[in-house]
Coordinates of C-alpha atoms and ligand atoms in Angstrom, one line a residue:
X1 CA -69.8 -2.8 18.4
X2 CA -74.0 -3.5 18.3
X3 CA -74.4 -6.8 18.2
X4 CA -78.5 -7.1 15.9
X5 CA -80.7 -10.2 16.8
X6 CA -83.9 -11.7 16.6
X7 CA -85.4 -14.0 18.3
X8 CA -86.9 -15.5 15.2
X9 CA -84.3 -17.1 14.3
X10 CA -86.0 -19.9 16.4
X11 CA -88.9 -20.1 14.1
X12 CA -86.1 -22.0 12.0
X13 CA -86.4 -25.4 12.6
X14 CA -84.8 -27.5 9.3
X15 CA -86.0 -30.5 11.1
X16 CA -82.5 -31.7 10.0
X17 CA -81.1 -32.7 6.2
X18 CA -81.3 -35.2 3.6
X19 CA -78.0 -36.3 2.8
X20 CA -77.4 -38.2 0.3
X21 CA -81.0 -39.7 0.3
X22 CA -81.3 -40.3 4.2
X23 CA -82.6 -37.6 6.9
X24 CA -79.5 -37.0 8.8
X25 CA -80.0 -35.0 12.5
X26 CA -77.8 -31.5 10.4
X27 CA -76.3 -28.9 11.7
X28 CA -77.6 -25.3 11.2
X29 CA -79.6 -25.6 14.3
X30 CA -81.1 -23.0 16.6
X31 CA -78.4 -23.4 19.2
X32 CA -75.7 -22.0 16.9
X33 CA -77.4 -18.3 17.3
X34 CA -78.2 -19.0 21.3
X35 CA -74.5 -19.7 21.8
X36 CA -73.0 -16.6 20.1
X37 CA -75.7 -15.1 22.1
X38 CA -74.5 -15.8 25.1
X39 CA -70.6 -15.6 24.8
X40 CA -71.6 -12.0 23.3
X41 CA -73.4 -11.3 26.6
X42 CA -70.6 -12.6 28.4
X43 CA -68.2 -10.6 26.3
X44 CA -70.4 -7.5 27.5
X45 CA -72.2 -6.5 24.0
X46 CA -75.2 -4.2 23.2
X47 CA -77.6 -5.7 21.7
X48 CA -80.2 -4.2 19.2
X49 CA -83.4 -5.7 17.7
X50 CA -83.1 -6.1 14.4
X51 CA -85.6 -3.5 12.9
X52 CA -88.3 -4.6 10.1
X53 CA -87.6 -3.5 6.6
X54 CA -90.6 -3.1 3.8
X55 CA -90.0 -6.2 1.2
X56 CA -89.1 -4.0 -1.6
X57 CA -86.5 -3.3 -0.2
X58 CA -85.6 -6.3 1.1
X59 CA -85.9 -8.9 -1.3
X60 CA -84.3 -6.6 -4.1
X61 CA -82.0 -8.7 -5.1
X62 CA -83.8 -12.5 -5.0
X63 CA -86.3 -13.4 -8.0
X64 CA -90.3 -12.8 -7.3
X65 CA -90.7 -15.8 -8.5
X66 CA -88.5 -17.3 -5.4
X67 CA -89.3 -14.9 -2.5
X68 CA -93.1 -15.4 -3.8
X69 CA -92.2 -19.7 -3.7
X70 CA -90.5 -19.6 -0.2
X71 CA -93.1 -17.4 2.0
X72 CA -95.9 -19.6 1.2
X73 CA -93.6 -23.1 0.2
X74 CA -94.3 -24.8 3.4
X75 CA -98.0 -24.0 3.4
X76 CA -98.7 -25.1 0.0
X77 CA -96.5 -28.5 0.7
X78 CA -99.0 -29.3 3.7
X79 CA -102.2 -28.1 1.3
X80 CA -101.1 -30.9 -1.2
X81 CA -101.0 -33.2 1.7
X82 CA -97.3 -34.1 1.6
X83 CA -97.1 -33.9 5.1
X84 CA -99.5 -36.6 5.7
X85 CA -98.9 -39.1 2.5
X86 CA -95.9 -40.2 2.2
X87 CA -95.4 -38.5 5.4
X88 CA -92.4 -35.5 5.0
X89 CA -93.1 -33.0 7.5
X90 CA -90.6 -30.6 5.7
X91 CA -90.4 -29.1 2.2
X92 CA -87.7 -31.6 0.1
X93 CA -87.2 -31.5 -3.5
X94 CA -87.1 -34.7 -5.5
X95 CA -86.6 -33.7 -9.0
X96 CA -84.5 -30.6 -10.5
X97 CA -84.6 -29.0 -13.9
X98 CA -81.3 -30.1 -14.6
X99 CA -79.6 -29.0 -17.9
X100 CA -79.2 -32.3 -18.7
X101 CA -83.0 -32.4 -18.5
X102 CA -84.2 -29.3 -20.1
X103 CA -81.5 -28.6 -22.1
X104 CA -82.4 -25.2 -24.2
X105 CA -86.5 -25.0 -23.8
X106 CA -87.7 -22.6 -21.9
X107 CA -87.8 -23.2 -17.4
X108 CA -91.3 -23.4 -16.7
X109 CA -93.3 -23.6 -13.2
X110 CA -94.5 -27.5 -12.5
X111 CA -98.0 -27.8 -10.6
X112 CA -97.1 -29.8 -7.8
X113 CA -95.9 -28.8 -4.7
X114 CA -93.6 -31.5 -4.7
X115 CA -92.2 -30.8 -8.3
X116 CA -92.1 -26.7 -7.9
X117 CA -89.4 -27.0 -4.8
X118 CA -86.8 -28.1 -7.2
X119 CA -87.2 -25.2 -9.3
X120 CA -86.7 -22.9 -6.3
X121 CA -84.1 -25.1 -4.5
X122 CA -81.2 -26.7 -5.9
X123 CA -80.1 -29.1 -3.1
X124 CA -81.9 -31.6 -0.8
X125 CA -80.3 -30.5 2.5
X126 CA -82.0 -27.1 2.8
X127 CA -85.3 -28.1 4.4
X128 CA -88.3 -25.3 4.5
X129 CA -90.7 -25.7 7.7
X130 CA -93.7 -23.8 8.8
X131 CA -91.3 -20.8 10.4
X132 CA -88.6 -21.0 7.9
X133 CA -90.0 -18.0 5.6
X134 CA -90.3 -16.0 8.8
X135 CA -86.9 -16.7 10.3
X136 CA -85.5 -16.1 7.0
X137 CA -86.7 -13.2 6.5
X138 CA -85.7 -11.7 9.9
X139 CA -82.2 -12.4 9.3
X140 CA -82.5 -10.1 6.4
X141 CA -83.6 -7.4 8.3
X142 CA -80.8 -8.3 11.1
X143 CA -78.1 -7.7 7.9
X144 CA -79.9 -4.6 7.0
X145 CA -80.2 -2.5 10.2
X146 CA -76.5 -3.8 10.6
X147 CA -76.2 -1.6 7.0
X148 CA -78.1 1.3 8.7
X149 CA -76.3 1.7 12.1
X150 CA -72.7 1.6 9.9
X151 CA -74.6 3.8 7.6
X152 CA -75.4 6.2 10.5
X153 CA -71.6 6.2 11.8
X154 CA -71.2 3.2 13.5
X155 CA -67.9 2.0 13.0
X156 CA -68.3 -1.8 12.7
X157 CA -71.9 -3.2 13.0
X158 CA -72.5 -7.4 13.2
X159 CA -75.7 -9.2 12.6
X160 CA -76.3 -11.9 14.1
X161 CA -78.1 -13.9 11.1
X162 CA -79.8 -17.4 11.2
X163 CA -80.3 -19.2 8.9
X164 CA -77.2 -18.0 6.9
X165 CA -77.2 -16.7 3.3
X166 CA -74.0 -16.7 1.6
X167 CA -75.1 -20.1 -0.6
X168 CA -78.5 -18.7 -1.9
X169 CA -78.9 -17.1 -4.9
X170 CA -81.0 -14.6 -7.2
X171 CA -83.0 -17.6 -7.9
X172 CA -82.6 -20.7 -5.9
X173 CA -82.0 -21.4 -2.2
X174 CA -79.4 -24.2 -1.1
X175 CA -76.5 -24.9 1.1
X176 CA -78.9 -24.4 4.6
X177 CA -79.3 -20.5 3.0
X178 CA -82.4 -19.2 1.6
X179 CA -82.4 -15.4 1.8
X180 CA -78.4 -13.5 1.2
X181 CA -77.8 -11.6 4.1
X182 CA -74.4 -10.4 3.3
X183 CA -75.6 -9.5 -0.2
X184 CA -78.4 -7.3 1.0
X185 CA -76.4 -5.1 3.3
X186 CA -73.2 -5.1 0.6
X187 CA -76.5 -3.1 -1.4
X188 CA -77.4 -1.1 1.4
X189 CA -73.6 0.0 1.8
X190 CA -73.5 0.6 -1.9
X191 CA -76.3 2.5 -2.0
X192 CA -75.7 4.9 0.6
X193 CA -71.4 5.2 0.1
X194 CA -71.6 6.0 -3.3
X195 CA -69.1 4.3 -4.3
X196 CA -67.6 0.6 -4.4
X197 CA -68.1 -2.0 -1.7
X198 CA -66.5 -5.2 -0.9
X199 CA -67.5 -8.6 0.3
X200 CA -65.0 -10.7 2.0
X201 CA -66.4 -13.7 2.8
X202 CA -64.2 -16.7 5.0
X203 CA -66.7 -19.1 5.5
X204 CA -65.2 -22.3 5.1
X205 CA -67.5 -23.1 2.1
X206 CA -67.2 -20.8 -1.1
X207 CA -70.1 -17.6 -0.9
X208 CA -71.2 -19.2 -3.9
X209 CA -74.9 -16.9 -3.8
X210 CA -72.8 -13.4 -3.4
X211 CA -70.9 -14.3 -6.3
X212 CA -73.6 -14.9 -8.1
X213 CA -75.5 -12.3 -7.3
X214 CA -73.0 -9.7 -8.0
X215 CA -70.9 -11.4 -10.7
X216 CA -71.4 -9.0 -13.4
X217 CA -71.4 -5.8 -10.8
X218 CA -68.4 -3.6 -11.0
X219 CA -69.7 -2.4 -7.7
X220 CA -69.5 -4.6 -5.2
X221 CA -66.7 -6.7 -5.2
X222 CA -66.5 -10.1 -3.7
X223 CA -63.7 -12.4 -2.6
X224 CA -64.3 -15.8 -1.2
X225 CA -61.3 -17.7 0.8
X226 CA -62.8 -21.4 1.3
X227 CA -61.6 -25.2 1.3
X228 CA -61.4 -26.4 -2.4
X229 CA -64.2 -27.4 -4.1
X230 CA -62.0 -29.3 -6.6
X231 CA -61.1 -31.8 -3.6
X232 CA -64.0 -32.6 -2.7
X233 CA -66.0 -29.7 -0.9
X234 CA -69.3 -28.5 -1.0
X235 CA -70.5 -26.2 -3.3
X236 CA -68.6 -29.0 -5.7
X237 CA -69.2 -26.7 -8.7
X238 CA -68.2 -23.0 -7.7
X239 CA -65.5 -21.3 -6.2
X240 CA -62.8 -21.8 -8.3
X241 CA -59.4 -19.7 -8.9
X242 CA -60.8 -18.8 -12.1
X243 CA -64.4 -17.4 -11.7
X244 CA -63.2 -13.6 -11.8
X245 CA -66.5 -11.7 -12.8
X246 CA -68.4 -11.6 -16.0
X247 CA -68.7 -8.2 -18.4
X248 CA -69.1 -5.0 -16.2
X249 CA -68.1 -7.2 -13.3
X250 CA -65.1 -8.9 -14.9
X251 CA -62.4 -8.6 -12.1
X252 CA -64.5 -8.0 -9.6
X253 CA -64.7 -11.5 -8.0
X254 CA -61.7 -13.7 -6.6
X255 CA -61.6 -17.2 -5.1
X256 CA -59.0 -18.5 -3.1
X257 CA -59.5 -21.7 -2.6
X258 CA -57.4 -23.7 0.2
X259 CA -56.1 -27.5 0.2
X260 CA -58.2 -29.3 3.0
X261 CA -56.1 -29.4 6.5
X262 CA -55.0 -25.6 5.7
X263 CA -54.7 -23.8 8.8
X264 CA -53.8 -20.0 10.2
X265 CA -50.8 -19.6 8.1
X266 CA -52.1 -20.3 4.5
X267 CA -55.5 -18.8 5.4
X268 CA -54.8 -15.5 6.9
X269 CA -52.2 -15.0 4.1
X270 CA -55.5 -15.4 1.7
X271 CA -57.4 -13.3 3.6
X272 CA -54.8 -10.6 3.7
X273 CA -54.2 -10.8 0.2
X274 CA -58.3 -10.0 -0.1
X275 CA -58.0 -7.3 2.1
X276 CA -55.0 -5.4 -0.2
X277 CA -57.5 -6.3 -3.7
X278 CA -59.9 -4.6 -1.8
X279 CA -58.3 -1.7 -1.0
X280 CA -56.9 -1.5 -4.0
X281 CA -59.9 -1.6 -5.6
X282 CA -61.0 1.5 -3.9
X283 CA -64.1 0.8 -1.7
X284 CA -65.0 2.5 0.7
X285 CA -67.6 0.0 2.6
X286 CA -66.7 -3.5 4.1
X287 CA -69.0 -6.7 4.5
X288 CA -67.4 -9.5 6.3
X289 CA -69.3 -12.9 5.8
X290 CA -68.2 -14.1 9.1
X291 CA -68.2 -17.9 8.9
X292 CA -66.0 -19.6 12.0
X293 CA -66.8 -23.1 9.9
X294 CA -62.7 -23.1 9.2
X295 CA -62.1 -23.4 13.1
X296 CA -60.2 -26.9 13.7
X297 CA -62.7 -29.5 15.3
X298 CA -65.9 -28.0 13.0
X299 CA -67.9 -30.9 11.6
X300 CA -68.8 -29.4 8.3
X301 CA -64.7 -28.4 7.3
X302 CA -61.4 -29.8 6.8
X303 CA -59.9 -26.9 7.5
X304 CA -58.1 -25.9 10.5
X305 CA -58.1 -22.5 11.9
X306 CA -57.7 -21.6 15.3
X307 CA -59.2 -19.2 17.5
X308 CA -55.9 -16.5 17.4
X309 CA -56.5 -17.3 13.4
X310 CA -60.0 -15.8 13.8
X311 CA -58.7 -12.6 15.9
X312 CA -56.1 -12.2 13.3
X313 CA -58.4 -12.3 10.8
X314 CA -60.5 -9.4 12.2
X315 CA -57.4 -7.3 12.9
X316 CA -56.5 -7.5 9.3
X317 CA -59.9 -6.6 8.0
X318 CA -60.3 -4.2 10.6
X319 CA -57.2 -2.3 9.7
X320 CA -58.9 -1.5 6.3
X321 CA -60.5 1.5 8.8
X322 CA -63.6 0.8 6.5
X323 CA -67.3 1.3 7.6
X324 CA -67.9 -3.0 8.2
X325 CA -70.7 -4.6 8.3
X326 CA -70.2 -8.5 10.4
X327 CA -72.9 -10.7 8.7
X328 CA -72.7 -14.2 10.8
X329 CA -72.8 -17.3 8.2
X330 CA -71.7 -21.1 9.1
X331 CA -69.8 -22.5 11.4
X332 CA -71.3 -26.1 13.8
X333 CA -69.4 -26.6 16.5
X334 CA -71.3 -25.2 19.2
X335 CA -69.1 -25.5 21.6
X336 CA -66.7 -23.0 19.8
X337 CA -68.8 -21.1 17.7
X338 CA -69.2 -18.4 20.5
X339 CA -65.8 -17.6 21.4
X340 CA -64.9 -17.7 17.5
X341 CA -67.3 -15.2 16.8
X342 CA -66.1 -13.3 20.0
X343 CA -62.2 -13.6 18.8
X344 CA -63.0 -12.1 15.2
X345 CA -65.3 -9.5 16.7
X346 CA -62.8 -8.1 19.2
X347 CA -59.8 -8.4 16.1
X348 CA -61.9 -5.9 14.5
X349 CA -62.1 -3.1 16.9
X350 CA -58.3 -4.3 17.9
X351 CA -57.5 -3.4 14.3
X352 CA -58.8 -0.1 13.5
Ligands
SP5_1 C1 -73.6 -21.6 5.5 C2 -72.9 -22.9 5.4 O1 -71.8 -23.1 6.0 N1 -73.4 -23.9 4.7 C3 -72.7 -25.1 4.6 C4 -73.3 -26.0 3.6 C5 -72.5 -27.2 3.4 N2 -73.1 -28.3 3.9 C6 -72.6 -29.5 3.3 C7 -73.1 -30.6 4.0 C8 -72.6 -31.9 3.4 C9 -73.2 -33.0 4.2 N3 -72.7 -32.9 5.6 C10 -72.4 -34.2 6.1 C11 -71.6 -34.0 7.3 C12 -71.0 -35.3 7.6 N4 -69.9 -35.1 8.6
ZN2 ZN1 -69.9 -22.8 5.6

């Protein structure tokens, strides 16, 4: 299947993540998209460049207000001088409108530049540097023209996206995500099938941001398998059992959440059981949110999938026969993460 990419995914450079108050070294680096790269050449792919799309079309689904904050965020942060005094080369929040802060008066925009990044961004791990907007941005058109080549008959299409975007929102960015990749093409697909289309996302974390997104949307239905955030597990606050879809959408969305130290056996029997709702529910377009941050031996993950996990995975999903749409989201260890994404990849064209 076409494998999209940029190369500004490099523009990306978090600069690391402040974690729990200190500047750890993080994870979502640039390597992550350079090894996939290369175990994908290995593997013999075609690779297409991922094709500009006008921002109406892209940004549909985020705020104004936020795509407006995050393409000029790092510029304003320098202009106010932050960079030099007290010396943060990156754009970090340090003050949220919390409910407990606002309660029931209106949100409103603060002045500063350090101030107005916790309005757009809801954790402090999701740094913003001079090419983050850019690299961002790029990923959304990868997703896209992954959404146009399945449009135009491809089969199976997978975009090679960095940064991920499964955590961000219609509002806020977090969780190393800033623009929703998966979300975006799950539109596209929408749009242009006519009918319902499902998101299955197995990112170790819950797609928090795609729920969100689409949580009142009868049309786009999204599922979520992911390590419990009851025990422990970032997003903390989301991706329960019991967040099913609100009004038009109620229904539409289902969490399966996993004990930590799960493995193949409970997780492919969740993501089979997301694979018959889907089906069930009638939709006739697929978007994968292809996170190999399960894998055993990942540093952001308790859980404990192994790499005949991830090709099972794609068989099942690949079964569905669906037009699919691959949309690459976590997974840190970069000594795996190429091979994982190879294994799920060829389990999908095994499958169909
Ligand atoms: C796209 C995606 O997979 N985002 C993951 C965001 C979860 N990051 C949580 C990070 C928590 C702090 N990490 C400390 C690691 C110590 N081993
Ligand atoms: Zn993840």
């Amino acid at each position: 299947m076409p494998v999209v990419w940029s190369d500004r995914h490099r523009l990306h450079e978090p600069g690391g993540e402040v974690w729990v108050g200190v500047r750890t070294a993080g994870t979502e680096v640039a390597a992550r998209a350079e090894r996939i790269r290369e175990a994908l050449t290995e593997a013999g792919a075609r690779f297409v460049d991922a094709e500009p799309h006008p921002d109406e079309v892209a940004l549909a689904l985020h705020d104004p207000s936020l795509s407006g904050y995050l393409s000029t965020a790092w510029e304003e942060w320098d202009a106010a001088g932050l960079a030099d005094d007290p010396g943060q080369d990156r754009v970090v929040p340090y003050l949220f409108p919390h409910p407990g802060l606002i309660g029931a008066l209106p949100l409103t925009t603060p002045a500063a530049a350090s101030a107005l990044a916790g309005r757009f961004v809801y954790d402090t791990m999701t740094l913003i540097g001079p090419g983050t907007w850019q690299a961002a941005r790029a990923a959304l058109d990868a997703a896209l023209t992954a959404a146009d080549l399945v449009i135009s008959g491809e089969a199976a299409a997978y975009a090679c996206c960095r940064p991920p975007g499964h955590h961000a929102t219609r509002t806020a960015v977090g969780g190393s995500c800033y623009l929703n990749n998966a979300a975006a093409a799950a539109a596209r697909l929408h749009d242009s099938l006519r009918g319902p289309v499902a998101v299955i996302d197995v990112d170790a974390h819950h797609g928090n941001g795609t729920q969100s997104i689409f949580y009142e949307d009868p049309g786009v239905l999204t599922g979520s398998v992911h390590v419990d955030p009851g025990a422990g597990w970032f997003p903390h606050y989301l991706g329960f059992a019991s967040e099913s879809g609100r009004g038009a959408g109620a229904g539409a969305n289902r969490n399966l959440p996993l004990a930590p130290g799960a493995g193949d056996g409970p997780w492919l029997e969740a993501i089979a059981a997301l694979a018959n709702w889907a089906r069930e529910g009638g939709v006739r377009g697929l978007v994968l949110a292809l996170g190999v941050d399960a894998a055993g031996g990942d540093p952001e993950s308790p859980l404990q999938v192994t790499p005949a996990g991830f090709r099972e995975a794609g068989r099942t999903l690949g079964a569905l026969g669906l037009p699919t749409v691959i949309v690459q989201e976590g997974g840190y260890d970069l000594g795996a993460i190429g091979s994982l994404v190879v294994e799920a990849l060829a389990g999908i064209d095994d499958g169909r």
